Short mmCIF file of C-alpha atoms in Angstrom, two decimals:
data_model
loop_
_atom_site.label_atom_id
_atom_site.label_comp_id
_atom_site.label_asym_id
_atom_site.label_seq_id
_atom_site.Cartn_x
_atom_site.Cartn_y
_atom_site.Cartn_z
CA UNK A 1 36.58 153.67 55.08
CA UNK A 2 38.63 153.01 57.91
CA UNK A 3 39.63 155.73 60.48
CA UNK A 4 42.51 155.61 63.13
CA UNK A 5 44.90 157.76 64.65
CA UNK A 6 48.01 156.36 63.42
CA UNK A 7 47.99 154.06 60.43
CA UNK A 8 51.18 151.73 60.40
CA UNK A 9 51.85 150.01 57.31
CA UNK A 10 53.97 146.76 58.26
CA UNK A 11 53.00 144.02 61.05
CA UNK A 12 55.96 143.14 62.15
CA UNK A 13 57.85 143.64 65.09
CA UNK A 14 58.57 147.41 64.91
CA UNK A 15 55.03 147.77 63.68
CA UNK A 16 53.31 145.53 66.52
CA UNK A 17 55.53 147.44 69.19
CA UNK A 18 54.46 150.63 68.30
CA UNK A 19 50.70 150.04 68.87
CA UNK A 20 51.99 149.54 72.15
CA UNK A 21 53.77 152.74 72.16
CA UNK A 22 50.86 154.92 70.54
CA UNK A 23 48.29 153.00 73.24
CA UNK A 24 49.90 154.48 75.96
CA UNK A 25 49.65 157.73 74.89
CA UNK A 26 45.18 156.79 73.67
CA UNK A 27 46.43 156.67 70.37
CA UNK A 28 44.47 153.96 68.09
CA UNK A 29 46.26 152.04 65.15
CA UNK A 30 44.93 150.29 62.29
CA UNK A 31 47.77 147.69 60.42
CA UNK A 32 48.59 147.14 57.17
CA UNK A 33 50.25 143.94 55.98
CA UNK A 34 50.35 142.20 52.61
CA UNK A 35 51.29 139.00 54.40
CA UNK A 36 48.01 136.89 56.01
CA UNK A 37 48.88 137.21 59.46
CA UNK A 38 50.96 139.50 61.45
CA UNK A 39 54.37 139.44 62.76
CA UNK A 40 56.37 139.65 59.62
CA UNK A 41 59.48 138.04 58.92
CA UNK A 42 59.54 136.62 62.21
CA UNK A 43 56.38 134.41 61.31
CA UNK A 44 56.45 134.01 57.85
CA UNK A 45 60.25 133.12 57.40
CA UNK A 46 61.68 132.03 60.67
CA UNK A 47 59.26 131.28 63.40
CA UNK A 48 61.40 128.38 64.95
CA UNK A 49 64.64 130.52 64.93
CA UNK A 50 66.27 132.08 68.16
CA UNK A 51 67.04 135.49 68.53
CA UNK A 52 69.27 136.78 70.87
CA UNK A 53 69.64 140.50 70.99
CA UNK A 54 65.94 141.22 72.61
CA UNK A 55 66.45 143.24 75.52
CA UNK A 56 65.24 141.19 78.72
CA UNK A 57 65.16 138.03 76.48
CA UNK A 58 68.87 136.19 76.97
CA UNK A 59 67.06 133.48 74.07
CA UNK A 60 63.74 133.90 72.50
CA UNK A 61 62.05 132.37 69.34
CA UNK A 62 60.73 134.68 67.15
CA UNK A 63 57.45 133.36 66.39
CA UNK A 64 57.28 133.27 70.69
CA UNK A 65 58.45 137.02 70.20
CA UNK A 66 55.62 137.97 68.16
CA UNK A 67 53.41 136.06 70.11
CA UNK A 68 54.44 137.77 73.18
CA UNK A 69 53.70 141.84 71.29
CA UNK A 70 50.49 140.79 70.25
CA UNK A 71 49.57 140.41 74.32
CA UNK A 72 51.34 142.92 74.71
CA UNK A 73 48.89 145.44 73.06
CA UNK A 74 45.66 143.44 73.18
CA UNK A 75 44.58 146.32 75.42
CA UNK A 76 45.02 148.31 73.11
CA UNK A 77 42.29 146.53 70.87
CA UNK A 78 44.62 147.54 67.16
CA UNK A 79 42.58 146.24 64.01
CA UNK A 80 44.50 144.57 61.07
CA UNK A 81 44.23 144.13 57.40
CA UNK A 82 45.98 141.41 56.56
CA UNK A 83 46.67 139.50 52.94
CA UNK A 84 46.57 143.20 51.38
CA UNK A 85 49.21 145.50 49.92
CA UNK A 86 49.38 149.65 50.40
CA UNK A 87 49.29 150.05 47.00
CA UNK A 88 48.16 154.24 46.73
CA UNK A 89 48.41 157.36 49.19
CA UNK A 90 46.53 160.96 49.04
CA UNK A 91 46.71 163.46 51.05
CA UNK A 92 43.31 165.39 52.16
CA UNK A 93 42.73 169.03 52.02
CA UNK A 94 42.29 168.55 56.49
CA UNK A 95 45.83 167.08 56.33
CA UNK A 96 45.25 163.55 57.08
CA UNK A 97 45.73 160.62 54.27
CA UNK A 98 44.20 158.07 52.82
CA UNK A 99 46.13 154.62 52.42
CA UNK A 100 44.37 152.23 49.68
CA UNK A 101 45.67 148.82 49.40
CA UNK A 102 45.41 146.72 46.36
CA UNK A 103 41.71 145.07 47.09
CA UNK A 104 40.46 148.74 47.39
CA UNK A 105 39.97 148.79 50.93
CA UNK A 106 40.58 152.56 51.85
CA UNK A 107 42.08 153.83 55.65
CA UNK A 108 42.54 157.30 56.73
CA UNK A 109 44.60 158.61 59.22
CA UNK A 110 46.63 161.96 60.14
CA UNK A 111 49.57 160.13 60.61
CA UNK A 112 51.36 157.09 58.78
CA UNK A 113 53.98 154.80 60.04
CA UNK A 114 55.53 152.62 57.08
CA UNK A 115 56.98 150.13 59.50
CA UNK A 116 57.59 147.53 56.66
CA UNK A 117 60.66 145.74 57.54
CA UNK A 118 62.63 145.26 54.19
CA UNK A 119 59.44 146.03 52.26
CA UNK A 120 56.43 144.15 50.88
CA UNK A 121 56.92 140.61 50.16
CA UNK A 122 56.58 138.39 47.07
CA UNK A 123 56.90 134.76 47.09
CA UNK A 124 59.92 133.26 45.00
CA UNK A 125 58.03 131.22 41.79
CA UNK A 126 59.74 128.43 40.81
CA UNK A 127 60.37 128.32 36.91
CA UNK A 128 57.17 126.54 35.49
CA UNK A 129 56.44 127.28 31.77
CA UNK A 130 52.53 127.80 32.25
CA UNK A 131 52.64 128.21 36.35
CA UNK A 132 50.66 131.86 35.95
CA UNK A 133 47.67 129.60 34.63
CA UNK A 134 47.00 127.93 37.11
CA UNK A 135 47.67 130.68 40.18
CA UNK A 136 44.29 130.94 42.14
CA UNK A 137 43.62 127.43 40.34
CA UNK A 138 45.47 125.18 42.34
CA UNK A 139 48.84 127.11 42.76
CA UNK A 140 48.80 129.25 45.72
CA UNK A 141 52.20 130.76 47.13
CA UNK A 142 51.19 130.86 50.99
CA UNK A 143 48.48 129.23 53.07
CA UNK A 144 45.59 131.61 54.88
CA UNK A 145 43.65 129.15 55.70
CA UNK A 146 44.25 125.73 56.37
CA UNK A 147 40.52 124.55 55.68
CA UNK A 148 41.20 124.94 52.11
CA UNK A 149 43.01 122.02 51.87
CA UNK A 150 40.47 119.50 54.17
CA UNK A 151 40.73 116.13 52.28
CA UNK A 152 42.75 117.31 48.92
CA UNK A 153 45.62 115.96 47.91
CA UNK A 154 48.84 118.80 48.55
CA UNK A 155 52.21 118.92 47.41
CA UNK A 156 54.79 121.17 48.96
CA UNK A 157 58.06 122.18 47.40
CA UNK A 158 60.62 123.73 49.23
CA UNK A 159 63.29 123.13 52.25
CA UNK A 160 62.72 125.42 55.16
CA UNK A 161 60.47 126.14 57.69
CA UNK A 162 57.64 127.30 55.89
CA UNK A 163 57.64 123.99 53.80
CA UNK A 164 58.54 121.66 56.83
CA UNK A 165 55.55 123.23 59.50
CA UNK A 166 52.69 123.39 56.59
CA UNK A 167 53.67 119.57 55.77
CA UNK A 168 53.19 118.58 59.33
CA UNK A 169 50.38 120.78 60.18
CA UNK A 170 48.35 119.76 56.68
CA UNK A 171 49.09 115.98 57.60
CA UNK A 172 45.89 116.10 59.89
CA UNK A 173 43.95 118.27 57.47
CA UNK A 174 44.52 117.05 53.76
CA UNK A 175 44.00 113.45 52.34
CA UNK A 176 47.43 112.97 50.70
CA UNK A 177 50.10 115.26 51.70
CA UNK A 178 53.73 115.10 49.79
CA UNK A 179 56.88 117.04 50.64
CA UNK A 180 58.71 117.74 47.34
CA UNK A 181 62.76 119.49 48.41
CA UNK A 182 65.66 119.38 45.49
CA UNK A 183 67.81 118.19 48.24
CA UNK A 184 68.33 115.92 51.40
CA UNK A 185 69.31 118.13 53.34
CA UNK A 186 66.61 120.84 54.93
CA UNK A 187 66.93 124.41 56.33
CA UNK A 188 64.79 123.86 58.87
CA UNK A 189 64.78 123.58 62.10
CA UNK A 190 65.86 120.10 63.83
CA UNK A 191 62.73 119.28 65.52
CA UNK A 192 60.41 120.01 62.32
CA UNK A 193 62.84 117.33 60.53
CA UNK A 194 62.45 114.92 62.62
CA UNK A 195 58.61 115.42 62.71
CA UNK A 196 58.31 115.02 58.71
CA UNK A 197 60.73 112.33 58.76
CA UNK A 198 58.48 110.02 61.48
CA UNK A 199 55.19 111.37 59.62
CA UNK A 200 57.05 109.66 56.56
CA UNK A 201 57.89 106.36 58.65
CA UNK A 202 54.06 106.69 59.54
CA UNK A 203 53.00 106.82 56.19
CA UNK A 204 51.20 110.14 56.78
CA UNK A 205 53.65 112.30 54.17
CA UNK A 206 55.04 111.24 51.44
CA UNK A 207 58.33 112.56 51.32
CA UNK A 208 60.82 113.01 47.86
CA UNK A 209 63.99 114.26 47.70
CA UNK A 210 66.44 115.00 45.97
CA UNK A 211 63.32 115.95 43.42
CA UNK A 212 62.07 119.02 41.99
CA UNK A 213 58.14 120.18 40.26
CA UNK A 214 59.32 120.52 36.36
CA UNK A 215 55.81 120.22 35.11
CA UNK A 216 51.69 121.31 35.83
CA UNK A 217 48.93 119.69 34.03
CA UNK A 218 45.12 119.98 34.23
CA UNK A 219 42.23 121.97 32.00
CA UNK A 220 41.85 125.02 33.70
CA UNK A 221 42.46 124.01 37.37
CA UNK A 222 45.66 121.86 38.96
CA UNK A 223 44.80 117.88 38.30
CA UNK A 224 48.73 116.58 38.35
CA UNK A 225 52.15 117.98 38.62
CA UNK A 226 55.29 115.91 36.97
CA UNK A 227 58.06 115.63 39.99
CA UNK A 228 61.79 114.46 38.17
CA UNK A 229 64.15 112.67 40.89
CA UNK A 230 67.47 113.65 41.12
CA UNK A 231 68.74 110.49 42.71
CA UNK A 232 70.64 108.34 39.94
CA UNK A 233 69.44 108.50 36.90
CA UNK A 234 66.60 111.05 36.07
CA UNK A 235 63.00 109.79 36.83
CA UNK A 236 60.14 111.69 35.91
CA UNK A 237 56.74 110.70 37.79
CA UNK A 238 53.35 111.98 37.53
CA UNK A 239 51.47 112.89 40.50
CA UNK A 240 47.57 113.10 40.47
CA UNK A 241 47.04 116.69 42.77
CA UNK A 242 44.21 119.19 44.00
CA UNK A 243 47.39 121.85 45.01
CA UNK A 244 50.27 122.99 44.53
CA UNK A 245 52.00 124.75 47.25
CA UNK A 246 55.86 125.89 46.33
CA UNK A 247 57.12 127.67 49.63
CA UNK A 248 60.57 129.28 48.70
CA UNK A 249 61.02 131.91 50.73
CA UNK A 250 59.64 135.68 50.08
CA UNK A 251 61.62 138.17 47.97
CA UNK A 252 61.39 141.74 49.87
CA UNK A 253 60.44 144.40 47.72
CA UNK A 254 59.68 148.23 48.93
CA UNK A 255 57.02 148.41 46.09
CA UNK A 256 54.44 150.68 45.15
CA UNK A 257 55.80 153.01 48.38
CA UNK A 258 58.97 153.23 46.53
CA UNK A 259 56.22 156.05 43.75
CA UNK A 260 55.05 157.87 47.02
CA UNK A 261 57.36 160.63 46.53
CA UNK A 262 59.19 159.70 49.50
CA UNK A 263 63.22 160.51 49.72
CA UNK A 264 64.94 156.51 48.62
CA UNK A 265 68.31 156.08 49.09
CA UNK A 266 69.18 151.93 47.83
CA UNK A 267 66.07 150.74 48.56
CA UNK A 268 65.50 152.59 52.12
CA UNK A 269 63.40 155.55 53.11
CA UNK A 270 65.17 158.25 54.03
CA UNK A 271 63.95 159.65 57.54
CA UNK A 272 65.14 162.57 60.29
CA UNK A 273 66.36 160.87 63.45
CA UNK A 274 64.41 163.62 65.49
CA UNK A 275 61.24 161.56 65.35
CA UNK A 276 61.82 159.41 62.10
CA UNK A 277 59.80 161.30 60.27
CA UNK A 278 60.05 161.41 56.23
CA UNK A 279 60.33 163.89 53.59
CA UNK A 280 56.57 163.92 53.83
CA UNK A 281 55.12 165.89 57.12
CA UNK A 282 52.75 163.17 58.89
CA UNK A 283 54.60 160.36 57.10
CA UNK A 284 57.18 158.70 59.12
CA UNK A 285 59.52 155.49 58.93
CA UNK A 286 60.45 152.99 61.57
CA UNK A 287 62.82 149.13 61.48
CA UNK A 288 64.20 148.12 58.82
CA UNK A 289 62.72 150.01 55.74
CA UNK A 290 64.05 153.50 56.97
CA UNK A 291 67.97 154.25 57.01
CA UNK A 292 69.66 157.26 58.27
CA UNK A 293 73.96 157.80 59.11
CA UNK A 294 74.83 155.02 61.38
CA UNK A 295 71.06 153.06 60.87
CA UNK A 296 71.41 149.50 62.37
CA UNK A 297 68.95 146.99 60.97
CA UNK A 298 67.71 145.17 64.40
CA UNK A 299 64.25 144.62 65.79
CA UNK A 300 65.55 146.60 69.38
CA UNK A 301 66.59 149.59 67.14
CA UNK A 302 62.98 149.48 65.41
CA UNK A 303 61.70 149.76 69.51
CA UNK A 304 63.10 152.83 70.28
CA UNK A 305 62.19 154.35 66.63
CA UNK A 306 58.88 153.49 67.42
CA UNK A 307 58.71 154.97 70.70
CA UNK A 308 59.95 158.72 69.43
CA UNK A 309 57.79 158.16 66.29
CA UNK A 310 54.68 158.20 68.49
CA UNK A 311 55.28 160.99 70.68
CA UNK A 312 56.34 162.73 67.52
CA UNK A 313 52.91 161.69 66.37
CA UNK A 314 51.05 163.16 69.19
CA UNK A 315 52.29 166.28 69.27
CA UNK A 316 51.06 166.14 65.70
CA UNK A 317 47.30 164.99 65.55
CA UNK A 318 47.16 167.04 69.36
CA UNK A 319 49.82 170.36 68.94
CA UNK A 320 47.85 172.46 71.84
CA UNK A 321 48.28 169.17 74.04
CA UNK A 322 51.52 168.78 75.89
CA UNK A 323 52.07 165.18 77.24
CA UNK A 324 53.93 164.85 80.20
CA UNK A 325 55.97 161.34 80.01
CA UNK A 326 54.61 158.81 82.79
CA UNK A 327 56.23 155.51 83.47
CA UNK A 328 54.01 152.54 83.40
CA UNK A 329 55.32 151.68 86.63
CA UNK A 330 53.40 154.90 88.08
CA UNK A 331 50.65 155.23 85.64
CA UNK A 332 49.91 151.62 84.83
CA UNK A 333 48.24 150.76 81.42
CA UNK A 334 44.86 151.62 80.61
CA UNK A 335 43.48 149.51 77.78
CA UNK A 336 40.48 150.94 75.19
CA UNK A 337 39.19 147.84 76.38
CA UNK A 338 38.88 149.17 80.07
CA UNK A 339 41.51 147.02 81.42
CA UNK A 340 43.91 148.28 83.84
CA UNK A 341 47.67 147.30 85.03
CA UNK A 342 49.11 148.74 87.83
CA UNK A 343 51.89 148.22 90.00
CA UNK A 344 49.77 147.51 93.75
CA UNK A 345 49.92 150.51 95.82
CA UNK A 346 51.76 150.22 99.22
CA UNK A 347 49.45 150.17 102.33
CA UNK A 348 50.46 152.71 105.12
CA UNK A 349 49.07 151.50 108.21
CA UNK A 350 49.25 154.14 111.43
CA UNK A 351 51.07 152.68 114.28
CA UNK A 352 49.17 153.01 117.55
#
């Protein structure tokens, strides 16, 4: 089982920050995240895209964003599991809890921190008769690891980001790679276009569109998918495959924390703006998935809940401790890895 201090369900962002947050005060976290690496929405869903409203940050991407929290509390050493859902919680005759995820793997912790943005994720299916048989066997709805695909023949459907990076990035990795999008036009951003588009000119993708996937075959695992073009007439071609990758976004879901007797009010958890805590002592909420009167849904807002949820926490796993607030300009940053920051100390030399 895995022990922590706090146990924050939800890697993005708000989650990430508040590792920061709890470090400060020699707090340890654990993370939750059904997604396969951390950072959320902001990796999964819009990496390339700008953001504007970080404080300090007049223009920042948001895959750079995550990028830059995960320095930001590698002193802090936090340990992840990633590609797994918080499925079940209990609560312990000493008061802590135990978080199990849906692979079994159990954590315990006094405190919990559902920092899960707009709740878990599921990927949008495409409408495929017989797509369930061949999930796990051919048809996988986001990539963990690239390897899997070394010198197989992929094709990706879909029109954003996702679609458009995994196409270039599996164009040194896979055999055949081919980019399937229902129109001519993508989401994506500019530069990622004009990558696929000179990968096709290279003859490194193979690139239709206006097309769409309207048929799998094989016996038991993926061997061809049936791609119809849009383009004049209707032309249905067969396509001899090892995977099938559709990449249509993620469809947020609070799910199975929506049966952990938590307060819900449309789709939110309701939390106390003292410390963000729940209707659940030692549970608390933070970003997007809590909402209280006047709740704004940004990633600054999910900071500063993430700040008072920690010292909240605390005073909580230590209530005979009081912690007197220190700015990191004075007191520095001590890592659990033994690092220190500090501000250097001015030198007072004696005049003669």
């Amino acid at each position: 089982m895995i022990k922590t201090d706090i146990l924050i369900i939800g890697a993005g962002p708000t989650g990430l920050f508040a590792v920061f947050e709890a470090g400060l005060l020699q707090l340890k976290c654990h993370l939750i995240d059904a997604l396969p690496q951390a950072g959320g929405q902001c990796s999964e869903i819009y990496p390339k895209k700008p953001i504007y409203d970080i404080p300090g940050f007049p223009e920042v991407l948001a895959g750079d964003l995550v990028d830059n929290l995960m320095e930001q509390i590698k002193p802090f050493q936090p340990s992840f599991t990633l590609g797994e859902r918080a499925e079940t919680i209990e609560k312990l005759d000493d008061g802590t809890f135990v978080v199990t995820t849906n692979k079994g793997t159990q954590h315990n912790a006094p405190v919990v921190a559902i920092a899960g943005g707009l709740g878990s994720f599921e990927p949008r299916k495409p409408l495929l008769e017989n797509l369930s048989e061949y999930e796990d066997n051919g048809v996988s709805y986001m990539i963990k690891d690239p390897e899997v695909y070394r010198d197989k023949k992929v094709v990706i459907a879909g029109g954003g980001d996702s679609a458009l990076d995994w196409s270039i990035f599996l164009a040194d990795v896979a055999s055949e790679v081919t980019l399937v999008h229902r129109r001519n036009e993508f989401r994506g951003a500019l530069d990622s276009v004009e990558k696929v588009q000179n990968l096709k000119n290279q003859g490194r993708i193979n690139l239709i569109t206006p097309g769409e996937i309207v048929g799998l075959q094989g016996e038991g695992q993926l061997e061809s998918v049936t791609i119809r073009k849009t383009t004049n007439a209707a032309e249905d071609i067969t396509l001899e495959v090892d995977n099938f990758i559709p990449l249509f976004g993620l469809s947020p879901k609070l799910g199975p924390i929506a049966d952990w007797g938590l307060e819900i009010e449309k789709n939110a958890i309701k939390v106390d703006t003292f410390d963000y805590q729940t209707n659940i002592p030692g549970i608390y909420a933070i970003g997007d998935v809590n909402t209280y009167p006047g709740k704004l849904k940004l990633i600054l807002c999910g900071f500063h809940e993430a700040t008072l949820m920690c010292q909240s926490a605390y005073q909580r796993i230590f209530p005979d401790k009081k912690y007197v607030l220190k700015y990191t300009t004075v007191g520095g940053i001590n890592g659990f890895d033994g690092s220190k920051k500090e501000a250097p100390k001015a030198v007072i030399k004696a005049i003669d």
